[in-house]
Amino acid sequence: MKKRYLVAGTLPMLLTAGTLAAAEKLYTYAFKRINYVPDASDAMQQYANDYYYHVDWVEHQQPAVWHLDTPDDQHLSALWLKHPNSNKAVIIGHGYKGTGITMANYAHMFYDMGFSVLLPDDRGHGQSDGTYISFGWLDRLDYLQWLQLIIKNLGQDCELLLFGTSMGGATVSLVSGESTLPKQVKAIVEDCGYTSLDDELTYLMKKLFHLPKKPLVPLASFINYRRLGFTISRVDVQAALRRNTRPLLVIHGQKDVYVPTWMGQENFKASAGPKALWLVPDAIHAESYWVDPVAYATHIRDFIAPYFSK
């Protein structure tokens, strides 16, 4: 009898301990920084030569290195490519576990359009501080500071664009909902960003691990609250876009199964300002540029043209 009661009493504790260990493992897997850029998928390897051409181009420009110290004592880093004949600039947000330099193809594209370019390393990435990745939530406040540094550098009459892919797309969308967004920001372009961190983690839990949302995602959210100060539900891109009044172009691959295409469609619906949606045929996640770089640049140029000086 005593043995049966002992087993009955111990089993919930063992299950709880095992669940907490699994949640910690999930959190470490998803949120903890790594000090390298993961290899591209097999599908994206076909673009490797073109990608490194753009990386070499950026490095040949000898970009300046900018630094930012945040109110919570994080030291952040970014590359700055100053265009000699323009007062326009773009901040380019990189993807999950990427860095600023991994966005070299977009930097080259926007520079050719006449923009100066800032390539931040977000928290938990590259040369910036941070033990954990905030998926755009803390980065959105950092981007507001980066914007002010650009304005200080170019002057009050500068014209600014926000652009990002994947996590970077979500980040610039989160920035769009901030009441202190400078008037110099004229438009936003987001490529394959998620609707919310909760949506994305729940989707990936099912797709990659065949597991339901509960209990691991709520427990990971609690861990994140203890370590970074916010719950997963706070990272709500759609809520930010409902407050956005700037022109927004949403780009998303029609074959994206990492951040599914419906998320781009929902982000488009949520935005309160002028907007356009381009679903790119046959493009998987973050592939829309590579499918047709000329068409990609043309779509962006045509969309932003009415909002920027010639």
PDB file of C-alpha atoms in Angstrom:
ATOM      1  CA  MET A   1       0.000   0.000   0.000  1.00  0.00           C
ATOM      2  CA  LYS A   2       2.754   2.468   0.989  1.00  0.00           C
ATOM      3  CA  LYS A   3       4.668   1.619  -2.182  1.00  0.00           C
ATOM      4  CA  ARG A   4       1.605   2.335  -4.343  1.00  0.00           C
ATOM      5  CA  TYR A   5       1.087   5.722  -2.672  1.00  0.00           C
ATOM      6  CA  LEU A   6       4.775   6.531  -3.049  1.00  0.00           C
ATOM      7  CA  VAL A   7       4.701   5.807  -6.786  1.00  0.00           C
ATOM      8  CA  ALA A   8       1.457   7.782  -7.202  1.00  0.00           C
ATOM      9  CA  GLY A   9       2.950  10.757  -5.401  1.00  0.00           C
ATOM     10  CA  THR A  10       6.291  10.632  -7.169  1.00  0.00           C
ATOM     11  CA  LEU A  11       4.996  10.251 -10.743  1.00  0.00           C
ATOM     12  CA  PRO A  12       3.617  13.828 -11.083  1.00  0.00           C
ATOM     13  CA  MET A  13       6.899  15.214  -9.788  1.00  0.00           C
ATOM     14  CA  LEU A  14       8.854  13.140 -12.298  1.00  0.00           C
ATOM     15  CA  LEU A  15       6.552  14.255 -15.105  1.00  0.00           C
ATOM     16  CA  THR A  16       6.875  17.875 -14.021  1.00  0.00           C
ATOM     17  CA  ALA A  17      10.668  17.639 -13.814  1.00  0.00           C
ATOM     18  CA  GLY A  18      10.805  15.997 -17.237  1.00  0.00           C
ATOM     19  CA  THR A  19       8.515  18.606 -18.756  1.00  0.00           C
ATOM     20  CA  LEU A  20      10.540  21.448 -17.284  1.00  0.00           C
ATOM     21  CA  ALA A  21      13.723  19.871 -18.638  1.00  0.00           C
ATOM     22  CA  ALA A  22      12.113  19.591 -22.075  1.00  0.00           C
ATOM     23  CA  ALA A  23      10.999  23.234 -21.920  1.00  0.00           C
ATOM     24  CA  GLU A  24      14.512  24.310 -20.994  1.00  0.00           C
ATOM     25  CA  LYS A  25      15.880  22.306 -23.896  1.00  0.00           C
ATOM     26  CA  LEU A  26      13.381  23.922 -26.273  1.00  0.00           C
ATOM     27  CA  TYR A  27      14.232  27.363 -24.966  1.00  0.00           C
ATOM     28  CA  THR A  28      17.960  26.810 -25.336  1.00  0.00           C
ATOM     29  CA  TYR A  29      17.491  25.424 -28.845  1.00  0.00           C
ATOM     30  CA  ALA A  30      15.342  28.333 -30.023  1.00  0.00           C
ATOM     31  CA  PHE A  31      16.524  31.336 -28.012  1.00  0.00           C
ATOM     32  CA  LYS A  32      20.180  30.907 -27.080  1.00  0.00           C
ATOM     33  CA  ARG A  33      22.710  32.632 -29.314  1.00  0.00           C
ATOM     34  CA  ILE A  34      25.218  30.706 -31.377  1.00  0.00           C
ATOM     35  CA  ASN A  35      28.469  32.307 -32.424  1.00  0.00           C
ATOM     36  CA  TYR A  36      28.352  31.216 -36.043  1.00  0.00           C
ATOM     37  CA  VAL A  37      25.960  31.504 -38.959  1.00  0.00           C
ATOM     38  CA  PRO A  38      24.292  28.157 -39.728  1.00  0.00           C
ATOM     39  CA  ASP A  39      24.762  26.694 -43.186  1.00  0.00           C
ATOM     40  CA  ALA A  40      22.119  27.549 -45.741  1.00  0.00           C
ATOM     41  CA  SER A  41      19.620  24.859 -46.629  1.00  0.00           C
ATOM     42  CA  ASP A  42      20.342  22.568 -49.563  1.00  0.00           C
ATOM     43  CA  ALA A  43      17.745  24.450 -51.607  1.00  0.00           C
ATOM     44  CA  MET A  44      19.496  27.772 -50.986  1.00  0.00           C
ATOM     45  CA  GLN A  45      23.010  26.491 -51.706  1.00  0.00           C
ATOM     46  CA  GLN A  46      22.425  27.055 -55.424  1.00  0.00           C
ATOM     47  CA  TYR A  47      22.758  30.805 -54.786  1.00  0.00           C
ATOM     48  CA  ALA A  48      26.047  30.568 -52.875  1.00  0.00           C
ATOM     49  CA  ASN A  49      28.262  32.096 -55.563  1.00  0.00           C
ATOM     50  CA  ASP A  50      25.940  35.074 -56.033  1.00  0.00           C
ATOM     51  CA  TYR A  51      25.636  35.498 -52.276  1.00  0.00           C
ATOM     52  CA  TYR A  52      29.399  35.680 -51.774  1.00  0.00           C
ATOM     53  CA  TYR A  53      29.688  38.107 -54.684  1.00  0.00           C
ATOM     54  CA  HIS A  54      27.507  40.528 -52.716  1.00  0.00           C
ATOM     55  CA  VAL A  55      29.410  39.881 -49.469  1.00  0.00           C
ATOM     56  CA  ASP A  56      32.658  40.715 -51.269  1.00  0.00           C
ATOM     57  CA  TRP A  57      31.044  43.851 -52.698  1.00  0.00           C
ATOM     58  CA  VAL A  58      30.020  45.098 -49.246  1.00  0.00           C
ATOM     59  CA  GLU A  59      33.437  44.381 -47.777  1.00  0.00           C
ATOM     60  CA  HIS A  60      35.091  46.169 -50.716  1.00  0.00           C
ATOM     61  CA  GLN A  61      33.124  49.306 -49.779  1.00  0.00           C
ATOM     62  CA  GLN A  62      34.961  49.282 -46.438  1.00  0.00           C
ATOM     63  CA  PRO A  63      31.848  50.051 -44.391  1.00  0.00           C
ATOM     64  CA  ALA A  64      32.178  51.952 -41.156  1.00  0.00           C
ATOM     65  CA  VAL A  65      31.384  50.125 -37.919  1.00  0.00           C
ATOM     66  CA  TRP A  66      28.799  51.844 -35.748  1.00  0.00           C
ATOM     67  CA  HIS A  67      28.202  51.068 -32.090  1.00  0.00           C
ATOM     68  CA  LEU A  68      25.193  51.515 -29.867  1.00  0.00           C
ATOM     69  CA  ASP A  69      24.924  51.266 -26.088  1.00  0.00           C
ATOM     70  CA  THR A  70      21.407  50.507 -24.921  1.00  0.00           C
ATOM     71  CA  PRO A  71      19.671  51.532 -21.667  1.00  0.00           C
ATOM     72  CA  ASP A  72      19.969  47.931 -20.422  1.00  0.00           C
ATOM     73  CA  ASP A  73      23.747  47.923 -20.956  1.00  0.00           C
ATOM     74  CA  GLN A  74      23.948  45.981 -24.195  1.00  0.00           C
ATOM     75  CA  HIS A  75      26.681  46.941 -26.642  1.00  0.00           C
ATOM     76  CA  LEU A  76      25.471  46.581 -30.225  1.00  0.00           C
ATOM     77  CA  SER A  77      27.260  46.750 -33.574  1.00  0.00           C
ATOM     78  CA  ALA A  78      26.280  47.603 -37.156  1.00  0.00           C
ATOM     79  CA  LEU A  79      27.896  48.190 -40.533  1.00  0.00           C
ATOM     80  CA  TRP A  80      27.270  51.552 -42.229  1.00  0.00           C
ATOM     81  CA  LEU A  81      27.602  52.083 -45.978  1.00  0.00           C
ATOM     82  CA  LYS A  82      27.332  55.789 -46.701  1.00  0.00           C
ATOM     83  CA  HIS A  83      26.023  56.671 -50.155  1.00  0.00           C
ATOM     84  CA  PRO A  84      27.855  59.767 -51.426  1.00  0.00           C
ATOM     85  CA  ASN A  85      24.934  61.325 -53.287  1.00  0.00           C
ATOM     86  CA  SER A  86      21.825  60.756 -51.211  1.00  0.00           C
ATOM     87  CA  ASN A  87      20.015  61.667 -48.015  1.00  0.00           C
ATOM     88  CA  LYS A  88      18.031  58.405 -48.132  1.00  0.00           C
ATOM     89  CA  ALA A  89      18.927  55.470 -45.911  1.00  0.00           C
ATOM     90  CA  VAL A  90      17.612  52.006 -45.109  1.00  0.00           C
ATOM     91  CA  ILE A  91      17.970  49.818 -42.041  1.00  0.00           C
ATOM     92  CA  ILE A  92      18.098  46.160 -43.075  1.00  0.00           C
ATOM     93  CA  GLY A  93      16.991  43.609 -40.491  1.00  0.00           C
ATOM     94  CA  HIS A  94      18.604  40.168 -40.765  1.00  0.00           C
ATOM     95  CA  GLY A  95      17.041  36.772 -40.192  1.00  0.00           C
ATOM     96  CA  TYR A  96      17.170  34.311 -37.315  1.00  0.00           C
ATOM     97  CA  LYS A  97      20.765  33.455 -36.378  1.00  0.00           C
ATOM     98  CA  GLY A  98      22.089  35.599 -39.222  1.00  0.00           C
ATOM     99  CA  THR A  99      24.106  38.828 -39.039  1.00  0.00           C
ATOM    100  CA  GLY A 100      24.156  42.138 -40.828  1.00  0.00           C
ATOM    101  CA  ILE A 101      26.652  40.964 -43.437  1.00  0.00           C
ATOM    102  CA  THR A 102      24.395  38.038 -44.379  1.00  0.00           C
ATOM    103  CA  MET A 103      22.083  40.674 -45.867  1.00  0.00           C
ATOM    104  CA  ALA A 104      24.765  41.815 -48.316  1.00  0.00           C
ATOM    105  CA  ASN A 105      22.627  41.188 -51.406  1.00  0.00           C
ATOM    106  CA  TYR A 106      19.919  43.522 -50.094  1.00  0.00           C
ATOM    107  CA  ALA A 107      22.546  46.084 -49.096  1.00  0.00           C
ATOM    108  CA  HIS A 108      23.909  46.067 -52.653  1.00  0.00           C
ATOM    109  CA  MET A 109      20.389  46.367 -54.090  1.00  0.00           C
ATOM    110  CA  PHE A 110      19.424  49.340 -51.947  1.00  0.00           C
ATOM    111  CA  TYR A 111      22.771  51.069 -52.434  1.00  0.00           C
ATOM    112  CA  ASP A 112      22.202  50.861 -56.187  1.00  0.00           C
ATOM    113  CA  MET A 113      18.813  52.496 -55.585  1.00  0.00           C
ATOM    114  CA  GLY A 114      20.579  55.439 -53.965  1.00  0.00           C
ATOM    115  CA  PHE A 115      20.288  54.514 -50.282  1.00  0.00           C
ATOM    116  CA  SER A 116      22.862  54.582 -47.560  1.00  0.00           C
ATOM    117  CA  VAL A 117      22.634  51.275 -45.713  1.00  0.00           C
ATOM    118  CA  LEU A 118      22.792  50.256 -42.053  1.00  0.00           C
ATOM    119  CA  LEU A 119      23.290  46.536 -41.330  1.00  0.00           C
ATOM    120  CA  PRO A 120      22.801  45.879 -37.606  1.00  0.00           C
ATOM    121  CA  ASP A 121      23.779  42.719 -35.788  1.00  0.00           C
ATOM    122  CA  ASP A 122      20.734  42.198 -33.573  1.00  0.00           C
ATOM    123  CA  ARG A 123      20.972  41.170 -29.930  1.00  0.00           C
ATOM    124  CA  GLY A 124      22.339  37.663 -29.574  1.00  0.00           C
ATOM    125  CA  HIS A 125      23.910  37.780 -33.042  1.00  0.00           C
ATOM    126  CA  GLY A 126      27.286  38.580 -34.569  1.00  0.00           C
ATOM    127  CA  GLN A 127      29.284  41.335 -32.918  1.00  0.00           C
ATOM    128  CA  SER A 128      26.424  42.495 -30.686  1.00  0.00           C
ATOM    129  CA  ASP A 129      25.923  41.537 -27.049  1.00  0.00           C
ATOM    130  CA  GLY A 130      23.200  39.231 -25.846  1.00  0.00           C
ATOM    131  CA  THR A 131      23.040  35.672 -24.599  1.00  0.00           C
ATOM    132  CA  TYR A 132      19.547  35.130 -25.968  1.00  0.00           C
ATOM    133  CA  ILE A 133      17.626  36.073 -29.124  1.00  0.00           C
ATOM    134  CA  SER A 134      14.630  38.359 -28.572  1.00  0.00           C
ATOM    135  CA  PHE A 135      12.971  37.695 -31.955  1.00  0.00           C
ATOM    136  CA  GLY A 136      12.548  41.406 -32.633  1.00  0.00           C
ATOM    137  CA  TRP A 137      10.915  42.471 -29.380  1.00  0.00           C
ATOM    138  CA  LEU A 138      13.909  44.135 -27.711  1.00  0.00           C
ATOM    139  CA  ASP A 139      15.473  44.822 -31.105  1.00  0.00           C
ATOM    140  CA  ARG A 140      12.555  47.090 -32.023  1.00  0.00           C
ATOM    141  CA  LEU A 141      13.714  49.580 -29.399  1.00  0.00           C
ATOM    142  CA  ASP A 142      17.309  49.264 -30.588  1.00  0.00           C
ATOM    143  CA  TYR A 143      16.173  50.087 -34.120  1.00  0.00           C
ATOM    144  CA  LEU A 144      14.591  53.302 -32.843  1.00  0.00           C
ATOM    145  CA  GLN A 145      18.026  54.258 -31.520  1.00  0.00           C
ATOM    146  CA  TRP A 146      19.713  53.247 -34.775  1.00  0.00           C
ATOM    147  CA  LEU A 147      17.234  55.476 -36.632  1.00  0.00           C
ATOM    148  CA  GLN A 148      18.206  58.425 -34.463  1.00  0.00           C
ATOM    149  CA  LEU A 149      21.889  57.835 -35.194  1.00  0.00           C
ATOM    150  CA  ILE A 150      21.163  57.845 -38.925  1.00  0.00           C
ATOM    151  CA  ILE A 151      19.194  61.086 -38.595  1.00  0.00           C
ATOM    152  CA  LYS A 152      22.072  62.612 -36.652  1.00  0.00           C
ATOM    153  CA  ASN A 153      24.448  61.534 -39.414  1.00  0.00           C
ATOM    154  CA  LEU A 154      22.354  62.558 -42.442  1.00  0.00           C
ATOM    155  CA  GLY A 155      20.353  65.454 -41.038  1.00  0.00           C
ATOM    156  CA  GLN A 156      16.726  66.108 -40.171  1.00  0.00           C
ATOM    157  CA  ASP A 157      15.661  66.197 -43.825  1.00  0.00           C
ATOM    158  CA  CYS A 158      16.755  62.596 -44.493  1.00  0.00           C
ATOM    159  CA  GLU A 159      14.276  59.976 -45.706  1.00  0.00           C
ATOM    160  CA  LEU A 160      14.361  56.524 -44.147  1.00  0.00           C
ATOM    161  CA  LEU A 161      13.173  53.039 -45.089  1.00  0.00           C
ATOM    162  CA  LEU A 162      12.790  49.960 -42.878  1.00  0.00           C
ATOM    163  CA  PHE A 163      13.431  46.587 -44.515  1.00  0.00           C
ATOM    164  CA  GLY A 164      13.861  43.066 -43.191  1.00  0.00           C
ATOM    165  CA  THR A 165      13.492  39.396 -44.030  1.00  0.00           C
ATOM    166  CA  SER A 166      12.129  36.619 -41.801  1.00  0.00           C
ATOM    167  CA  MET A 167      12.899  37.632 -38.201  1.00  0.00           C
ATOM    168  CA  GLY A 168      14.109  40.938 -39.622  1.00  0.00           C
ATOM    169  CA  GLY A 169      10.773  41.375 -41.372  1.00  0.00           C
ATOM    170  CA  ALA A 170       9.003  40.819 -38.073  1.00  0.00           C
ATOM    171  CA  THR A 171      11.398  43.245 -36.369  1.00  0.00           C
ATOM    172  CA  VAL A 172      10.774  46.169 -38.721  1.00  0.00           C
ATOM    173  CA  SER A 173       7.041  45.482 -38.502  1.00  0.00           C
ATOM    174  CA  LEU A 174       7.265  45.682 -34.706  1.00  0.00           C
ATOM    175  CA  VAL A 175       9.123  48.985 -35.058  1.00  0.00           C
ATOM    176  CA  SER A 176       6.305  50.299 -37.252  1.00  0.00           C
ATOM    177  CA  GLY A 177       3.884  50.175 -34.325  1.00  0.00           C
ATOM    178  CA  GLU A 178       5.971  52.379 -32.039  1.00  0.00           C
ATOM    179  CA  SER A 179       4.536  55.819 -31.283  1.00  0.00           C
ATOM    180  CA  THR A 180       8.031  57.334 -31.281  1.00  0.00           C
ATOM    181  CA  LEU A 181       8.840  56.201 -34.824  1.00  0.00           C
ATOM    182  CA  PRO A 182      10.578  59.214 -36.427  1.00  0.00           C
ATOM    183  CA  LYS A 183       8.718  61.144 -39.083  1.00  0.00           C
ATOM    184  CA  GLN A 184      11.660  60.549 -41.408  1.00  0.00           C
ATOM    185  CA  VAL A 185      10.581  56.898 -41.824  1.00  0.00           C
ATOM    186  CA  LYS A 186       8.626  56.958 -45.067  1.00  0.00           C
ATOM    187  CA  ALA A 187       7.874  53.274 -45.725  1.00  0.00           C
ATOM    188  CA  ILE A 188       8.421  49.683 -44.583  1.00  0.00           C
ATOM    189  CA  VAL A 189       9.134  46.535 -46.587  1.00  0.00           C
ATOM    190  CA  GLU A 190       8.877  43.185 -44.827  1.00  0.00           C
ATOM    191  CA  ASP A 191       9.743  39.891 -46.473  1.00  0.00           C
ATOM    192  CA  CYS A 192       8.497  36.582 -44.985  1.00  0.00           C
ATOM    193  CA  GLY A 193       8.030  37.795 -41.414  1.00  0.00           C
ATOM    194  CA  TYR A 194       5.884  35.893 -38.907  1.00  0.00           C
ATOM    195  CA  THR A 195       2.564  37.082 -37.468  1.00  0.00           C
ATOM    196  CA  SER A 196       3.672  36.523 -33.884  1.00  0.00           C
ATOM    197  CA  LEU A 197       6.314  34.565 -32.042  1.00  0.00           C
ATOM    198  CA  ASP A 198       3.583  32.483 -30.424  1.00  0.00           C
ATOM    199  CA  ASP A 199       2.169  31.569 -33.854  1.00  0.00           C
ATOM    200  CA  GLU A 200       5.605  30.720 -35.229  1.00  0.00           C
ATOM    201  CA  LEU A 201       6.745  28.567 -32.299  1.00  0.00           C
ATOM    202  CA  THR A 202       3.417  26.744 -32.173  1.00  0.00           C
ATOM    203  CA  TYR A 203       3.601  26.086 -35.917  1.00  0.00           C
ATOM    204  CA  LEU A 204       7.200  24.827 -35.768  1.00  0.00           C
ATOM    205  CA  MET A 205       6.544  22.659 -32.718  1.00  0.00           C
ATOM    206  CA  LYS A 206       3.903  20.810 -34.710  1.00  0.00           C
ATOM    207  CA  LYS A 207       5.795  20.745 -38.020  1.00  0.00           C
ATOM    208  CA  LEU A 208       9.267  19.825 -36.763  1.00  0.00           C
ATOM    209  CA  PHE A 209       8.579  17.880 -33.583  1.00  0.00           C
ATOM    210  CA  HIS A 210       4.922  16.801 -33.954  1.00  0.00           C
ATOM    211  CA  LEU A 211       4.150  18.277 -30.536  1.00  0.00           C
ATOM    212  CA  PRO A 212       1.272  20.454 -29.357  1.00  0.00           C
ATOM    213  CA  LYS A 213       1.729  23.994 -28.084  1.00  0.00           C
ATOM    214  CA  LYS A 214       1.056  23.094 -24.458  1.00  0.00           C
ATOM    215  CA  PRO A 215       2.804  22.676 -22.150  1.00  0.00           C
ATOM    216  CA  LEU A 216       6.219  23.439 -23.696  1.00  0.00           C
ATOM    217  CA  VAL A 217       5.577  26.818 -25.363  1.00  0.00           C
ATOM    218  CA  PRO A 218       3.954  28.356 -22.239  1.00  0.00           C
ATOM    219  CA  LEU A 219       6.822  27.034 -20.116  1.00  0.00           C
ATOM    220  CA  ALA A 220       9.398  28.410 -22.581  1.00  0.00           C
ATOM    221  CA  SER A 221       7.526  31.716 -22.360  1.00  0.00           C
ATOM    222  CA  PHE A 222       7.921  31.682 -18.580  1.00  0.00           C
ATOM    223  CA  ILE A 223      11.646  30.963 -18.922  1.00  0.00           C
ATOM    224  CA  ASN A 224      11.962  33.853 -21.362  1.00  0.00           C
ATOM    225  CA  TYR A 225      10.122  36.176 -18.986  1.00  0.00           C
ATOM    226  CA  ARG A 226      12.593  35.336 -16.247  1.00  0.00           C
ATOM    227  CA  ARG A 227      15.603  35.865 -18.516  1.00  0.00           C
ATOM    228  CA  LEU A 228      14.613  38.635 -20.945  1.00  0.00           C
ATOM    229  CA  GLY A 229      11.663  40.236 -19.170  1.00  0.00           C
ATOM    230  CA  PHE A 230       8.825  39.552 -21.606  1.00  0.00           C
ATOM    231  CA  THR A 231       6.462  36.730 -22.450  1.00  0.00           C
ATOM    232  CA  ILE A 232       6.309  35.171 -25.901  1.00  0.00           C
ATOM    233  CA  SER A 233       2.809  36.571 -26.434  1.00  0.00           C
ATOM    234  CA  ARG A 234       4.195  40.130 -26.343  1.00  0.00           C
ATOM    235  CA  VAL A 235       5.950  39.565 -29.691  1.00  0.00           C
ATOM    236  CA  ASP A 236       2.789  40.258 -31.666  1.00  0.00           C
ATOM    237  CA  VAL A 237       3.595  41.564 -35.140  1.00  0.00           C
ATOM    238  CA  GLN A 238      -0.029  41.889 -36.211  1.00  0.00           C
ATOM    239  CA  ALA A 239      -0.827  44.042 -33.191  1.00  0.00           C
ATOM    240  CA  ALA A 240       2.046  46.368 -34.095  1.00  0.00           C
ATOM    241  CA  LEU A 241       0.928  46.577 -37.716  1.00  0.00           C
ATOM    242  CA  ARG A 242      -2.591  47.560 -36.651  1.00  0.00           C
ATOM    243  CA  ARG A 243      -0.967  50.698 -35.217  1.00  0.00           C
ATOM    244  CA  ASN A 244       1.130  51.290 -38.318  1.00  0.00           C
ATOM    245  CA  THR A 245       0.182  54.135 -40.648  1.00  0.00           C
ATOM    246  CA  ARG A 246       3.288  54.038 -42.864  1.00  0.00           C
ATOM    247  CA  PRO A 247       3.143  52.456 -46.339  1.00  0.00           C
ATOM    248  CA  LEU A 248       3.912  48.735 -46.081  1.00  0.00           C
ATOM    249  CA  LEU A 249       4.952  46.259 -48.770  1.00  0.00           C
ATOM    250  CA  VAL A 250       4.649  42.605 -47.720  1.00  0.00           C
ATOM    251  CA  ILE A 251       6.622  40.033 -49.736  1.00  0.00           C
ATOM    252  CA  HIS A 252       6.243  36.316 -49.135  1.00  0.00           C
ATOM    253  CA  GLY A 253       7.141  33.163 -51.008  1.00  0.00           C
ATOM    254  CA  GLN A 254       4.187  31.032 -52.045  1.00  0.00           C
ATOM    255  CA  LYS A 255       6.083  27.850 -51.131  1.00  0.00           C
ATOM    256  CA  ASP A 256       7.331  29.044 -47.738  1.00  0.00           C
ATOM    257  CA  VAL A 257       6.839  26.263 -45.188  1.00  0.00           C
ATOM    258  CA  TYR A 258       9.134  27.704 -42.493  1.00  0.00           C
ATOM    259  CA  VAL A 259       7.160  30.904 -41.995  1.00  0.00           C
ATOM    260  CA  PRO A 260       4.019  29.815 -43.851  1.00  0.00           C
ATOM    261  CA  THR A 261       2.585  32.041 -46.546  1.00  0.00           C
ATOM    262  CA  TRP A 262      -0.629  32.713 -44.641  1.00  0.00           C
ATOM    263  CA  MET A 263       1.377  34.695 -42.094  1.00  0.00           C
ATOM    264  CA  GLY A 264       2.400  37.201 -44.769  1.00  0.00           C
ATOM    265  CA  GLN A 265      -1.201  37.474 -45.869  1.00  0.00           C
ATOM    266  CA  GLU A 266      -2.364  38.114 -42.307  1.00  0.00           C
ATOM    267  CA  ASN A 267       0.345  40.745 -41.757  1.00  0.00           C
ATOM    268  CA  PHE A 268      -0.813  42.495 -44.911  1.00  0.00           C
ATOM    269  CA  LYS A 269      -4.411  42.500 -43.704  1.00  0.00           C
ATOM    270  CA  ALA A 270      -3.406  43.863 -40.300  1.00  0.00           C
ATOM    271  CA  SER A 271      -1.525  46.950 -41.468  1.00  0.00           C
ATOM    272  CA  ALA A 272      -3.525  50.178 -41.155  1.00  0.00           C
ATOM    273  CA  GLY A 273      -1.655  52.298 -43.710  1.00  0.00           C
ATOM    274  CA  PRO A 274      -1.243  52.150 -47.507  1.00  0.00           C
ATOM    275  CA  LYS A 275      -0.103  48.665 -48.420  1.00  0.00           C
ATOM    276  CA  ALA A 276       0.633  46.092 -51.087  1.00  0.00           C
ATOM    277  CA  LEU A 277       1.143  42.319 -51.059  1.00  0.00           C
ATOM    278  CA  TRP A 278       3.421  40.392 -53.407  1.00  0.00           C
ATOM    279  CA  LEU A 279       3.301  36.594 -53.166  1.00  0.00           C
ATOM    280  CA  VAL A 280       6.269  35.245 -55.112  1.00  0.00           C
ATOM    281  CA  PRO A 281       5.525  32.073 -57.113  1.00  0.00           C
ATOM    282  CA  ASP A 282       7.765  29.064 -56.385  1.00  0.00           C
ATOM    283  CA  ALA A 283       9.775  30.867 -53.666  1.00  0.00           C
ATOM    284  CA  ILE A 284      10.534  29.039 -50.423  1.00  0.00           C
ATOM    285  CA  HIS A 285      11.492  30.838 -47.217  1.00  0.00           C
ATOM    286  CA  ALA A 286      13.657  33.931 -47.813  1.00  0.00           C
ATOM    287  CA  GLU A 287      14.131  32.959 -51.458  1.00  0.00           C
ATOM    288  CA  SER A 288      12.017  35.672 -53.097  1.00  0.00           C
ATOM    289  CA  TYR A 289      15.017  37.890 -53.928  1.00  0.00           C
ATOM    290  CA  TRP A 290      17.019  35.019 -55.383  1.00  0.00           C
ATOM    291  CA  VAL A 291      14.249  33.755 -57.655  1.00  0.00           C
ATOM    292  CA  ASP A 292      14.448  36.976 -59.675  1.00  0.00           C
ATOM    293  CA  PRO A 293      16.620  39.800 -58.269  1.00  0.00           C
ATOM    294  CA  VAL A 294      15.561  42.254 -60.988  1.00  0.00           C
ATOM    295  CA  ALA A 295      11.854  41.704 -60.386  1.00  0.00           C
ATOM    296  CA  TYR A 296      12.429  41.931 -56.629  1.00  0.00           C
ATOM    297  CA  ALA A 297      14.170  45.302 -56.901  1.00  0.00           C
ATOM    298  CA  THR A 298      11.535  46.554 -59.330  1.00  0.00           C
ATOM    299  CA  HIS A 299       8.667  45.688 -56.997  1.00  0.00           C
ATOM    300  CA  ILE A 300      10.307  47.511 -54.122  1.00  0.00           C
ATOM    301  CA  ARG A 301      11.343  50.518 -56.205  1.00  0.00           C
ATOM    302  CA  ASP A 302       7.860  50.906 -57.661  1.00  0.00           C
ATOM    303  CA  PHE A 303       6.185  50.618 -54.272  1.00  0.00           C
ATOM    304  CA  ILE A 304       8.359  53.113 -52.407  1.00  0.00           C
ATOM    305  CA  ALA A 305       8.735  55.650 -55.248  1.00  0.00           C
ATOM    306  CA  PRO A 306       5.684  57.774 -54.309  1.00  0.00           C
ATOM    307  CA  TYR A 307       6.929  58.191 -50.741  1.00  0.00           C
ATOM    308  CA  PHE A 308      10.514  59.287 -51.405  1.00  0.00           C
ATOM    309  CA  SER A 309      11.981  62.305 -53.159  1.00  0.00           C
ATOM    310  CA  LYS A 310      13.455  61.628 -56.572  1.00  0.00           C
TER     311      LYS A 310
END
